[in-house]
PDB file of C-alpha atoms in Angstrom:
ATOM      1  CA  MET A  18       0.027   0.016   0.006  1.00 70.00           C
ATOM      2  CA  GLU A  19       2.792   2.413   0.930  1.00 72.00           C
ATOM      3  CA  ALA A  20       4.652   1.649  -2.295  1.00 75.00           C
ATOM      4  CA  MET A  21       1.449   2.200  -4.285  1.00 82.00           C
ATOM      5  CA  VAL A  22       0.958   5.641  -2.798  1.00 84.00           C
ATOM      6  CA  VAL A  23       4.556   6.649  -3.435  1.00 85.00           C
ATOM      7  CA  ASN A  24       4.259   5.496  -7.066  1.00 84.00           C
ATOM      8  CA  VAL A  25       1.028   7.399  -7.518  1.00 89.00           C
ATOM      9  CA  LEU A  26       2.765  10.565  -6.263  1.00 90.00           C
ATOM     10  CA  ASN A  27       5.770   9.904  -8.518  1.00 88.00           C
ATOM     11  CA  GLY A  28       3.452   9.425 -11.460  1.00 90.00           C
ATOM     12  CA  LEU A  29       1.538  12.585 -10.748  1.00 91.00           C
ATOM     13  CA  SER A  30       4.673  14.690 -10.345  1.00 90.00           C
ATOM     14  CA  TRP A  31       6.056  13.499 -13.680  1.00 90.00           C
ATOM     15  CA  GLY A  32       2.605  13.807 -15.223  1.00 91.00           C
ATOM     16  CA  MET A  33       2.386  17.466 -14.173  1.00 90.00           C
ATOM     17  CA  LEU A  34       5.723  18.239 -15.888  1.00 89.00           C
ATOM     18  CA  LEU A  35       4.405  16.502 -19.009  1.00 90.00           C
ATOM     19  CA  PHE A  36       1.225  18.551 -18.730  1.00 90.00           C
ATOM     20  CA  LEU A  37       3.094  21.847 -18.667  1.00 87.00           C
ATOM     21  CA  ILE A  38       4.913  21.155 -21.918  1.00 88.00           C
ATOM     22  CA  SER A  39       1.996  19.277 -23.485  1.00 90.00           C
ATOM     23  CA  VAL A  40      -0.495  22.054 -22.912  1.00 88.00           C
ATOM     24  CA  GLY A  41       1.850  24.486 -24.723  1.00 88.00           C
ATOM     25  CA  LEU A  42       2.213  22.001 -27.598  1.00 89.00           C
ATOM     26  CA  THR A  43      -1.545  21.441 -27.926  1.00 86.00           C
ATOM     27  CA  THR A  44      -2.283  25.186 -27.645  1.00 86.00           C
ATOM     28  CA  ILE A  45       0.022  25.970 -30.524  1.00 88.00           C
ATOM     29  CA  PHE A  46      -1.527  23.186 -32.592  1.00 85.00           C
ATOM     30  CA  GLY A  47      -5.085  24.142 -31.656  1.00 82.00           C
ATOM     31  CA  VAL A  48      -4.652  27.810 -32.599  1.00 83.00           C
ATOM     32  CA  LEU A  49      -1.912  27.891 -35.216  1.00 84.00           C
ATOM     33  CA  GLY A  50      -2.334  24.344 -36.595  1.00 83.00           C
ATOM     34  CA  VAL A  51       1.436  23.790 -36.181  1.00 85.00           C
ATOM     35  CA  LEU A  52       3.058  20.594 -34.785  1.00 84.00           C
ATOM     36  CA  ASN A  53       6.132  22.170 -33.221  1.00 88.00           C
ATOM     37  CA  PHE A  54       9.008  19.726 -33.201  1.00 88.00           C
ATOM     38  CA  ALA A  55      11.184  22.337 -31.496  1.00 91.00           C
ATOM     39  CA  HIS A  56       9.036  22.352 -28.387  1.00 91.00           C
ATOM     40  CA  GLY A  57      11.367  19.983 -26.542  1.00 91.00           C
ATOM     41  CA  SER A  58      14.308  22.265 -27.258  1.00 93.00           C
ATOM     42  CA  LEU A  59      12.429  25.190 -25.732  1.00 94.00           C
ATOM     43  CA  PHE A  60      11.829  23.027 -22.649  1.00 94.00           C
ATOM     44  CA  MET A  61      15.562  22.348 -22.509  1.00 94.00           C
ATOM     45  CA  LEU A  62      16.364  26.078 -22.893  1.00 95.00           C
ATOM     46  CA  GLY A  63      14.173  26.754 -19.919  1.00 95.00           C
ATOM     47  CA  ALA A  64      16.192  24.342 -17.751  1.00 94.00           C
ATOM     48  CA  TYR A  65      19.582  25.594 -18.987  1.00 95.00           C
ATOM     49  CA  GLY A  66      18.492  29.206 -18.683  1.00 94.00           C
ATOM     50  CA  THR A  67      17.360  28.727 -15.068  1.00 94.00           C
ATOM     51  CA  MET A  68      20.600  26.924 -14.201  1.00 93.00           C
ATOM     52  CA  SER A  69      22.741  29.735 -15.696  1.00 93.00           C
ATOM     53  CA  LEU A  70      20.693  32.558 -14.122  1.00 93.00           C
ATOM     54  CA  MET A  71      21.176  30.984 -10.690  1.00 90.00           C
ATOM     55  CA  ARG A  72      24.850  31.850 -11.031  1.00 86.00           C
ATOM     56  CA  PHE A  73      24.015  35.569 -11.351  1.00 86.00           C
ATOM     57  CA  PHE A  74      21.028  35.741  -9.034  1.00 84.00           C
ATOM     58  CA  PRO A  75      21.016  33.994  -5.669  1.00 80.00           C
ATOM     59  CA  SER A  76      17.536  32.648  -6.228  1.00 86.00           C
ATOM     60  CA  PHE A  77      16.023  29.671  -8.057  1.00 90.00           C
ATOM     61  CA  TRP A  78      12.773  31.618  -8.490  1.00 92.00           C
ATOM     62  CA  ALA A  79      14.527  34.431 -10.399  1.00 92.00           C
ATOM     63  CA  GLY A  80      15.623  31.847 -12.974  1.00 92.00           C
ATOM     64  CA  VAL A  81      12.087  30.360 -13.084  1.00 94.00           C
ATOM     65  CA  VAL A  82      10.705  33.863 -13.861  1.00 95.00           C
ATOM     66  CA  ILE A  83      13.335  35.189 -16.237  1.00 95.00           C
ATOM     67  CA  ALA A  84      14.353  32.104 -18.312  1.00 96.00           C
ATOM     68  CA  PRO A  85      10.809  31.295 -19.555  1.00 96.00           C
ATOM     69  CA  LEU A  86      10.295  34.969 -20.478  1.00 96.00           C
ATOM     70  CA  LEU A  87      13.505  35.030 -22.549  1.00 96.00           C
ATOM     71  CA  THR A  88      12.522  31.746 -24.174  1.00 96.00           C
ATOM     72  CA  ALA A  89       9.098  33.172 -25.001  1.00 96.00           C
ATOM     73  CA  LEU A  90      10.775  36.103 -26.722  1.00 96.00           C
ATOM     74  CA  LEU A  91      12.916  33.696 -28.715  1.00 96.00           C
ATOM     75  CA  GLY A  92       9.835  31.689 -29.652  1.00 95.00           C
ATOM     76  CA  MET A  93       8.047  34.869 -30.830  1.00 96.00           C
ATOM     77  CA  GLY A  94      11.114  35.713 -32.946  1.00 95.00           C
ATOM     78  CA  VAL A  95      10.992  32.257 -34.512  1.00 94.00           C
ATOM     79  CA  GLU A  96       7.276  32.680 -35.292  1.00 94.00           C
ATOM     80  CA  ILE A  97       7.758  36.116 -36.851  1.00 94.00           C
ATOM     81  CA  THR A  98      10.842  35.379 -38.918  1.00 94.00           C
ATOM     82  CA  LEU A  99      10.270  31.737 -39.934  1.00 92.00           C
ATOM     83  CA  LEU A 100       6.877  30.158 -39.192  1.00 90.00           C
ATOM     84  CA  ARG A 101       4.791  33.041 -40.529  1.00 89.00           C
ATOM     85  CA  ARG A 102       6.181  32.341 -43.997  1.00 88.00           C
ATOM     86  CA  VAL A 103       4.834  28.732 -44.111  1.00 87.00           C
ATOM     87  CA  TYR A 104       1.400  28.902 -42.604  1.00 83.00           C
ATOM     88  CA  LEU A 105      -0.336  28.739 -45.951  1.00 82.00           C
ATOM     89  CA  ARG A 106       1.946  25.999 -47.338  1.00 86.00           C
ATOM     90  CA  ASP A 107       1.712  22.247 -46.974  1.00 85.00           C
ATOM     91  CA  VAL A 108       2.031  20.942 -43.357  1.00 84.00           C
ATOM     92  CA  SER A 109       5.308  19.176 -44.323  1.00 87.00           C
ATOM     93  CA  TYR A 110       6.988  22.668 -44.577  1.00 89.00           C
ATOM     94  CA  GLN A 111       6.040  23.376 -40.959  1.00 87.00           C
ATOM     95  CA  LEU A 112       7.313  20.012 -39.771  1.00 88.00           C
ATOM     96  CA  LEU A 113      10.658  20.395 -41.570  1.00 91.00           C
ATOM     97  CA  LEU A 114      11.060  23.980 -40.426  1.00 93.00           C
ATOM     98  CA  THR A 115      10.397  23.219 -36.729  1.00 92.00           C
ATOM     99  CA  PHE A 116      12.677  20.177 -36.974  1.00 90.00           C
ATOM    100  CA  ALA A 117      15.428  22.423 -38.365  1.00 93.00           C
ATOM    101  CA  VAL A 118      14.901  24.864 -35.458  1.00 93.00           C
ATOM    102  CA  LEU A 119      15.208  21.889 -33.072  1.00 91.00           C
ATOM    103  CA  LEU A 120      18.575  20.927 -34.563  1.00 91.00           C
ATOM    104  CA  VAL A 121      19.872  24.456 -34.438  1.00 93.00           C
ATOM    105  CA  LEU A 122      18.804  24.913 -30.768  1.00 92.00           C
ATOM    106  CA  ASP A 123      20.207  21.520 -29.697  1.00 91.00           C
ATOM    107  CA  ASP A 124      23.588  22.269 -31.296  1.00 92.00           C
ATOM    108  CA  ALA A 125      23.601  25.783 -29.799  1.00 93.00           C
ATOM    109  CA  VAL A 126      23.103  24.287 -26.325  1.00 92.00           C
ATOM    110  CA  ARG A 127      25.976  21.869 -26.881  1.00 92.00           C
ATOM    111  CA  ILE A 128      28.225  24.708 -28.027  1.00 93.00           C
ATOM    112  CA  LEU A 129      27.302  27.089 -25.173  1.00 92.00           C
ATOM    113  CA  TRP A 130      27.021  24.622 -22.258  1.00 91.00           C
ATOM    114  CA  GLY A 131      28.837  21.511 -23.478  1.00 90.00           C
ATOM    115  CA  ALA A 132      27.650  17.887 -23.455  1.00 88.00           C
ATOM    116  CA  ALA A 133      27.986  17.313 -19.646  1.00 90.00           C
ATOM    117  CA  TYR A 134      24.998  16.800 -17.363  1.00 90.00           C
ATOM    118  CA  HIS A 135      24.338  19.178 -14.517  1.00 90.00           C
ATOM    119  CA  VAL A 136      22.469  19.001 -11.215  1.00 90.00           C
ATOM    120  CA  VAL A 137      20.267  21.856 -10.035  1.00 90.00           C
ATOM    121  CA  ASP A 138      19.322  22.026  -6.363  1.00 89.00           C
ATOM    122  CA  PRO A 139      15.703  22.839  -5.458  1.00 89.00           C
ATOM    123  CA  PRO A 140      15.074  26.091  -3.600  1.00 89.00           C
ATOM    124  CA  ALA A 141      15.729  25.970   0.147  1.00 89.00           C
ATOM    125  CA  SER A 142      12.003  26.259   0.946  1.00 88.00           C
ATOM    126  CA  LEU A 143      11.216  23.138  -1.117  1.00 89.00           C
ATOM    127  CA  ALA A 144      14.326  21.105  -0.347  1.00 88.00           C
ATOM    128  CA  GLY A 145      14.122  18.198   2.046  1.00 86.00           C
ATOM    129  CA  THR A 146      11.442  15.598   2.618  1.00 88.00           C
ATOM    130  CA  VAL A 147       8.228  14.972   4.517  1.00 87.00           C
ATOM    131  CA  GLY A 148       7.195  11.810   6.283  1.00 84.00           C
ATOM    132  CA  LEU A 149       4.876   9.596   4.323  1.00 77.00           C
ATOM    133  CA  PHE A 150       3.976   6.367   6.163  1.00 76.00           C
ATOM    134  CA  SER A 151       7.366   4.776   6.783  1.00 76.00           C
ATOM    135  CA  HIS A 152       8.944   6.592   3.836  1.00 76.00           C
ATOM    136  CA  SER A 153      10.212  10.115   3.341  1.00 84.00           C
ATOM    137  CA  TYR A 154       9.037  11.938   0.214  1.00 87.00           C
ATOM    138  CA  PRO A 155      10.679  14.959  -1.532  1.00 90.00           C
ATOM    139  CA  ILE A 156       8.766  18.196  -0.895  1.00 93.00           C
ATOM    140  CA  TYR A 157       9.686  19.449  -4.401  1.00 92.00           C
ATOM    141  CA  ARG A 158       7.718  16.605  -6.037  1.00 91.00           C
ATOM    142  CA  LEU A 159       4.650  17.507  -4.023  1.00 92.00           C
ATOM    143  CA  PHE A 160       5.105  21.120  -5.167  1.00 93.00           C
ATOM    144  CA  LEU A 161       5.105  19.929  -8.829  1.00 92.00           C
ATOM    145  CA  ILE A 162       1.819  18.007  -8.198  1.00 92.00           C
ATOM    146  CA  VAL A 163       0.177  21.195  -6.954  1.00 92.00           C
ATOM    147  CA  VAL A 164       1.540  23.688  -9.486  1.00 91.00           C
ATOM    148  CA  GLY A 165       0.345  21.736 -12.562  1.00 86.00           C
ATOM    149  CA  PRO A 166      -3.442  21.977 -11.842  1.00 88.00           C
ATOM    150  CA  VAL A 167      -3.053  25.558 -10.542  1.00 91.00           C
ATOM    151  CA  LEU A 168      -1.450  26.662 -13.813  1.00 89.00           C
ATOM    152  CA  GLY A 169      -3.961  24.633 -15.801  1.00 85.00           C
ATOM    153  CA  LEU A 170      -6.886  26.398 -14.092  1.00 89.00           C
ATOM    154  CA  GLY A 171      -5.192  29.769 -14.730  1.00 90.00           C
ATOM    155  CA  LEU A 172      -4.924  28.986 -18.427  1.00 87.00           C
ATOM    156  CA  TRP A 173      -8.490  27.781 -18.619  1.00 86.00           C
ATOM    157  CA  GLY A 174      -9.610  31.027 -16.993  1.00 90.00           C
ATOM    158  CA  PHE A 175      -7.524  33.050 -19.462  1.00 89.00           C
ATOM    159  CA  PHE A 176      -8.937  31.327 -22.542  1.00 85.00           C
ATOM    160  CA  THR A 177     -12.583  31.329 -21.385  1.00 86.00           C
ATOM    161  CA  ARG A 178     -12.955  34.460 -19.250  1.00 88.00           C
ATOM    162  CA  THR A 179     -10.724  37.090 -20.778  1.00 90.00           C
ATOM    163  CA  ARG A 180     -11.141  39.229 -23.920  1.00 88.00           C
ATOM    164  CA  TRP A 181      -7.771  38.109 -25.269  1.00 87.00           C
ATOM    165  CA  GLY A 182      -8.616  34.435 -24.673  1.00 86.00           C
ATOM    166  CA  LYS A 183     -11.879  34.830 -26.536  1.00 86.00           C
ATOM    167  CA  MET A 184     -10.106  36.558 -29.489  1.00 85.00           C
ATOM    168  CA  ILE A 185      -7.560  33.720 -29.674  1.00 83.00           C
ATOM    169  CA  ARG A 186     -10.350  31.131 -29.734  1.00 80.00           C
ATOM    170  CA  ALA A 187     -12.126  33.100 -32.401  1.00 83.00           C
ATOM    171  CA  ALA A 188      -9.025  33.292 -34.532  1.00 79.00           C
ATOM    172  CA  ALA A 189      -8.443  29.513 -34.086  1.00 76.00           C
ATOM    173  CA  GLN A 190     -11.934  28.694 -35.305  1.00 77.00           C
ATOM    174  CA  ASP A 191     -12.109  31.003 -38.279  1.00 79.00           C
ATOM    175  CA  ARG A 192      -9.091  33.121 -39.162  1.00 76.00           C
ATOM    176  CA  GLN A 193     -10.755  35.033 -42.021  1.00 79.00           C
ATOM    177  CA  MET A 194     -13.856  35.900 -39.950  1.00 82.00           C
ATOM    178  CA  ALA A 195     -11.601  37.098 -37.097  1.00 80.00           C
ATOM    179  CA  GLU A 196      -9.681  39.333 -39.421  1.00 80.00           C
ATOM    180  CA  GLY A 197     -12.965  40.596 -40.849  1.00 82.00           C
ATOM    181  CA  VAL A 198     -14.091  41.837 -37.425  1.00 81.00           C
ATOM    182  CA  GLY A 199     -10.835  43.675 -36.835  1.00 81.00           C
ATOM    183  CA  ILE A 200      -8.802  41.129 -34.836  1.00 82.00           C
ATOM    184  CA  ARG A 201      -5.059  41.337 -35.610  1.00 85.00           C
ATOM    185  CA  VAL A 202      -4.594  37.626 -36.209  1.00 85.00           C
ATOM    186  CA  PRO A 203      -0.834  37.760 -36.986  1.00 88.00           C
ATOM    187  CA  LEU A 204      -0.204  39.445 -33.605  1.00 89.00           C
ATOM    188  CA  LEU A 205      -2.363  36.881 -31.884  1.00 89.00           C
ATOM    189  CA  PHE A 206      -0.535  34.002 -33.516  1.00 90.00           C
ATOM    190  CA  THR A 207       2.811  35.458 -32.378  1.00 93.00           C
ATOM    191  CA  LEU A 208       1.575  35.847 -28.791  1.00 93.00           C
ATOM    192  CA  VAL A 209       0.143  32.269 -28.786  1.00 92.00           C
ATOM    193  CA  PHE A 210       3.466  30.817 -30.015  1.00 93.00           C
ATOM    194  CA  GLY A 211       5.204  32.919 -27.328  1.00 95.00           C
ATOM    195  CA  LEU A 212       2.791  31.553 -24.725  1.00 93.00           C
ATOM    196  CA  GLY A 213       3.559  27.952 -25.841  1.00 93.00           C
ATOM    197  CA  ALA A 214       7.279  28.647 -25.688  1.00 95.00           C
ATOM    198  CA  TRP A 215       6.842  30.147 -22.237  1.00 95.00           C
ATOM    199  CA  LEU A 216       4.959  27.032 -20.990  1.00 93.00           C
ATOM    200  CA  ALA A 217       7.630  24.741 -22.420  1.00 94.00           C
ATOM    201  CA  ALA A 218      10.424  26.739 -20.794  1.00 95.00           C
ATOM    202  CA  LEU A 219       8.552  26.977 -17.504  1.00 94.00           C
ATOM    203  CA  GLY A 220       8.261  23.181 -17.583  1.00 92.00           C
ATOM    204  CA  GLY A 221      12.022  22.953 -18.177  1.00 93.00           C
ATOM    205  CA  ALA A 222      12.760  25.445 -15.413  1.00 94.00           C
ATOM    206  CA  LEU A 223      10.661  23.489 -12.931  1.00 93.00           C
ATOM    207  CA  ALA A 224      12.067  20.183 -14.123  1.00 92.00           C
ATOM    208  CA  ALA A 225      15.701  21.314 -13.512  1.00 92.00           C
ATOM    209  CA  PRO A 226      15.720  20.173  -9.827  1.00 91.00           C
ATOM    210  CA  HIS A 227      13.677  17.097 -10.712  1.00 88.00           C
ATOM    211  CA  GLN A 228      16.076  15.579 -13.225  1.00 86.00           C
ATOM    212  CA  SER A 229      19.591  16.061 -14.663  1.00 88.00           C
ATOM    213  CA  VAL A 230      19.990  19.004 -16.969  1.00 91.00           C
ATOM    214  CA  GLY A 231      21.604  17.766 -20.188  1.00 89.00           C
ATOM    215  CA  PRO A 232      21.486  18.274 -23.927  1.00 86.00           C
ATOM    216  CA  ALA A 233      19.285  15.183 -24.408  1.00 82.00           C
ATOM    217  CA  MET A 234      16.565  16.126 -21.936  1.00 85.00           C
ATOM    218  CA  GLY A 235      14.401  17.666 -24.645  1.00 83.00           C
ATOM    219  CA  GLU A 236      14.321  14.532 -26.781  1.00 81.00           C
ATOM    220  CA  ARG A 237      12.553  12.294 -24.249  1.00 76.00           C
ATOM    221  CA  ILE A 238      10.080  14.931 -23.200  1.00 85.00           C
ATOM    222  CA  ILE A 239       9.034  15.872 -26.732  1.00 87.00           C
ATOM    223  CA  ILE A 240       8.337  12.187 -27.633  1.00 89.00           C
ATOM    224  CA  GLU A 241       6.193  11.673 -24.532  1.00 89.00           C
ATOM    225  CA  SER A 242       4.536  15.052 -24.998  1.00 89.00           C
ATOM    226  CA  PHE A 243       3.482  14.142 -28.547  1.00 90.00           C
ATOM    227  CA  ILE A 244       2.009  10.889 -27.165  1.00 92.00           C
ATOM    228  CA  VAL A 245       0.193  12.878 -24.452  1.00 92.00           C
ATOM    229  CA  VAL A 246      -1.262  15.280 -27.004  1.00 90.00           C
ATOM    230  CA  VAL A 247      -2.370  12.520 -29.431  1.00 91.00           C
ATOM    231  CA  VAL A 248      -3.766  10.295 -26.663  1.00 91.00           C
ATOM    232  CA  GLY A 249      -5.632  13.218 -25.068  1.00 89.00           C
ATOM    233  CA  GLY A 250      -6.776  14.690 -28.405  1.00 87.00           C
ATOM    234  CA  LEU A 251      -4.968  17.192 -30.686  1.00 82.00           C
ATOM    235  CA  GLY A 252      -5.798  20.704 -29.543  1.00 77.00           C
ATOM    236  CA  SER A 253      -7.720  19.531 -26.440  1.00 82.00           C
ATOM    237  CA  PHE A 254      -6.801  21.340 -23.234  1.00 82.00           C
ATOM    238  CA  PRO A 255      -8.455  18.794 -20.845  1.00 86.00           C
ATOM    239  CA  GLY A 256      -7.149  15.999 -23.079  1.00 88.00           C
ATOM    240  CA  ALA A 257      -3.572  17.152 -22.380  1.00 88.00           C
ATOM    241  CA  PHE A 258      -4.240  16.997 -18.657  1.00 89.00           C
ATOM    242  CA  VAL A 259      -5.754  13.503 -18.778  1.00 91.00           C
ATOM    243  CA  GLY A 260      -3.105  12.171 -21.181  1.00 92.00           C
ATOM    244  CA  ALA A 261      -0.295  13.613 -19.006  1.00 91.00           C
ATOM    245  CA  ILE A 262      -1.613  11.974 -15.841  1.00 92.00           C
ATOM    246  CA  LEU A 263      -2.148   8.670 -17.678  1.00 92.00           C
ATOM    247  CA  LEU A 264       1.410   8.618 -19.032  1.00 91.00           C
ATOM    248  CA  GLY A 265       2.859   9.746 -15.725  1.00 90.00           C
ATOM    249  CA  LEU A 266       1.150   6.902 -13.815  1.00 90.00           C
ATOM    250  CA  LEU A 267       2.057   4.509 -16.569  1.00 89.00           C
ATOM    251  CA  ASP A 268       5.728   5.492 -16.227  1.00 87.00           C
ATOM    252  CA  ALA A 269       5.663   5.104 -12.428  1.00 86.00           C
ATOM    253  CA  PHE A 270       3.837   1.783 -12.271  1.00 86.00           C
ATOM    254  CA  GLY A 271       5.480   0.440 -15.460  1.00 82.00           C
ATOM    255  CA  THR A 272       8.765   0.782 -13.720  1.00 77.00           C
ATOM    256  CA  LEU A 273       7.470  -1.138 -10.748  1.00 76.00           C
ATOM    257  CA  PHE A 274       5.664  -3.983 -12.491  1.00 78.00           C
ATOM    258  CA  ALA A 275       6.769  -4.201 -16.151  1.00 75.00           C
ATOM    259  CA  GLY A 276      10.584  -3.878 -16.002  1.00 75.00           C
ATOM    260  CA  ARG A 277      12.120  -3.196 -19.363  1.00 76.00           C
ATOM    261  CA  VAL A 278       8.752  -3.505 -21.072  1.00 79.00           C
ATOM    262  CA  GLN A 279       7.819  -0.191 -19.389  1.00 78.00           C
ATOM    263  CA  MET A 280       9.614   1.684 -22.144  1.00 83.00           C
ATOM    264  CA  ALA A 281       7.196   0.294 -24.740  1.00 88.00           C
ATOM    265  CA  LEU A 282       3.993   0.942 -22.733  1.00 89.00           C
ATOM    266  CA  PRO A 283       3.438   4.525 -23.939  1.00 89.00           C
ATOM    267  CA  TYR A 284       3.608   3.419 -27.544  1.00 91.00           C
ATOM    268  CA  VAL A 285       1.214   0.525 -26.846  1.00 91.00           C
ATOM    269  CA  VAL A 286      -1.283   2.975 -25.308  1.00 91.00           C
ATOM    270  CA  LEU A 287      -0.795   5.358 -28.266  1.00 91.00           C
ATOM    271  CA  ALA A 288      -1.518   2.597 -30.781  1.00 93.00           C
ATOM    272  CA  PHE A 289      -4.567   1.370 -28.833  1.00 92.00           C
ATOM    273  CA  VAL A 290      -6.081   4.877 -28.611  1.00 91.00           C
ATOM    274  CA  LEU A 291      -5.472   5.545 -32.300  1.00 91.00           C
ATOM    275  CA  LEU A 292      -7.183   2.290 -33.206  1.00 92.00           C
ATOM    276  CA  VAL A 293     -10.187   2.704 -30.858  1.00 90.00           C
ATOM    277  CA  ARG A 294     -10.559   6.539 -30.854  1.00 88.00           C
ATOM    278  CA  PRO A 295      -8.393   8.122 -33.570  1.00 86.00           C
ATOM    279  CA  ARG A 296      -9.175  11.707 -32.417  1.00 87.00           C
ATOM    280  CA  GLY A 297      -7.923  10.953 -28.887  1.00 86.00           C
ATOM    281  CA  LEU A 298      -9.734  10.436 -25.611  1.00 87.00           C
ATOM    282  CA  LEU A 299     -11.146  13.999 -25.453  1.00 83.00           C
ATOM    283  CA  GLY A 300     -10.619  15.129 -29.013  1.00 76.00           C
ATOM    284  CA  ARG A 301     -13.533  16.609 -30.927  1.00 68.00           C
ATOM    285  CA  GLU A 302     -15.172  14.448 -33.602  1.00 61.00           C
ATOM    286  CA  GLY A 303     -15.036  16.118 -36.986  1.00 54.00           C
TER     287      GLY A 303
END
């Protein structure tokens, strides 16, 4: 029983990190219609940026605030200078372009920070453990479990209750109609891509004390995030949440019960969902 509770918490903490990056990925797809291969690299930049900023500011939280903002600005620059030119072309152009951005960013990280792995300590207020039955459990993982739903509710409120959120939804449903009523769709698209980049980098910043910071950290997360988005339903906000929790728990319990087979379980779930419900668990039927 104790081991089950610990694994549930482990699964939820990993699931919340997956949710942070997946919700940015699915927001960009839902509004812009772009599958962003470079999203994992933006996640990685958030982690590296936080680690580097901690050398200049004696605070982990300064890195968590500044690094995602800088990454969001970079993402907006990518949208303005590159992506905007291929929106009206075949989807393969978008895939190739974002994959090229991924390669550039990954090589830039290796040049700037090297290929070594780094360890980032959690902030003093979240360091240490709490008693859980006969075990001790890291406080930082409990923090991750809480911050995911809080951020998710904040995003839901933004998209459903604010004027900007409603304009973004209108532009996503019918771009021409939105332009016809005076909405500056190009500006909205830039802001949405920046928001997605910010979410990815925020996930990376919060993941830095949870896992090693290295040049390959974006590769695993982007694969699992794509699985989360497809399983939950492309463009579905609640779907990203459900898919992230499902994959997080699958990762935790797969490690406990399935051994090496655990690595294949996400792909088995992906194949099953695509066969039974091709639009994902909470995806809209066309």
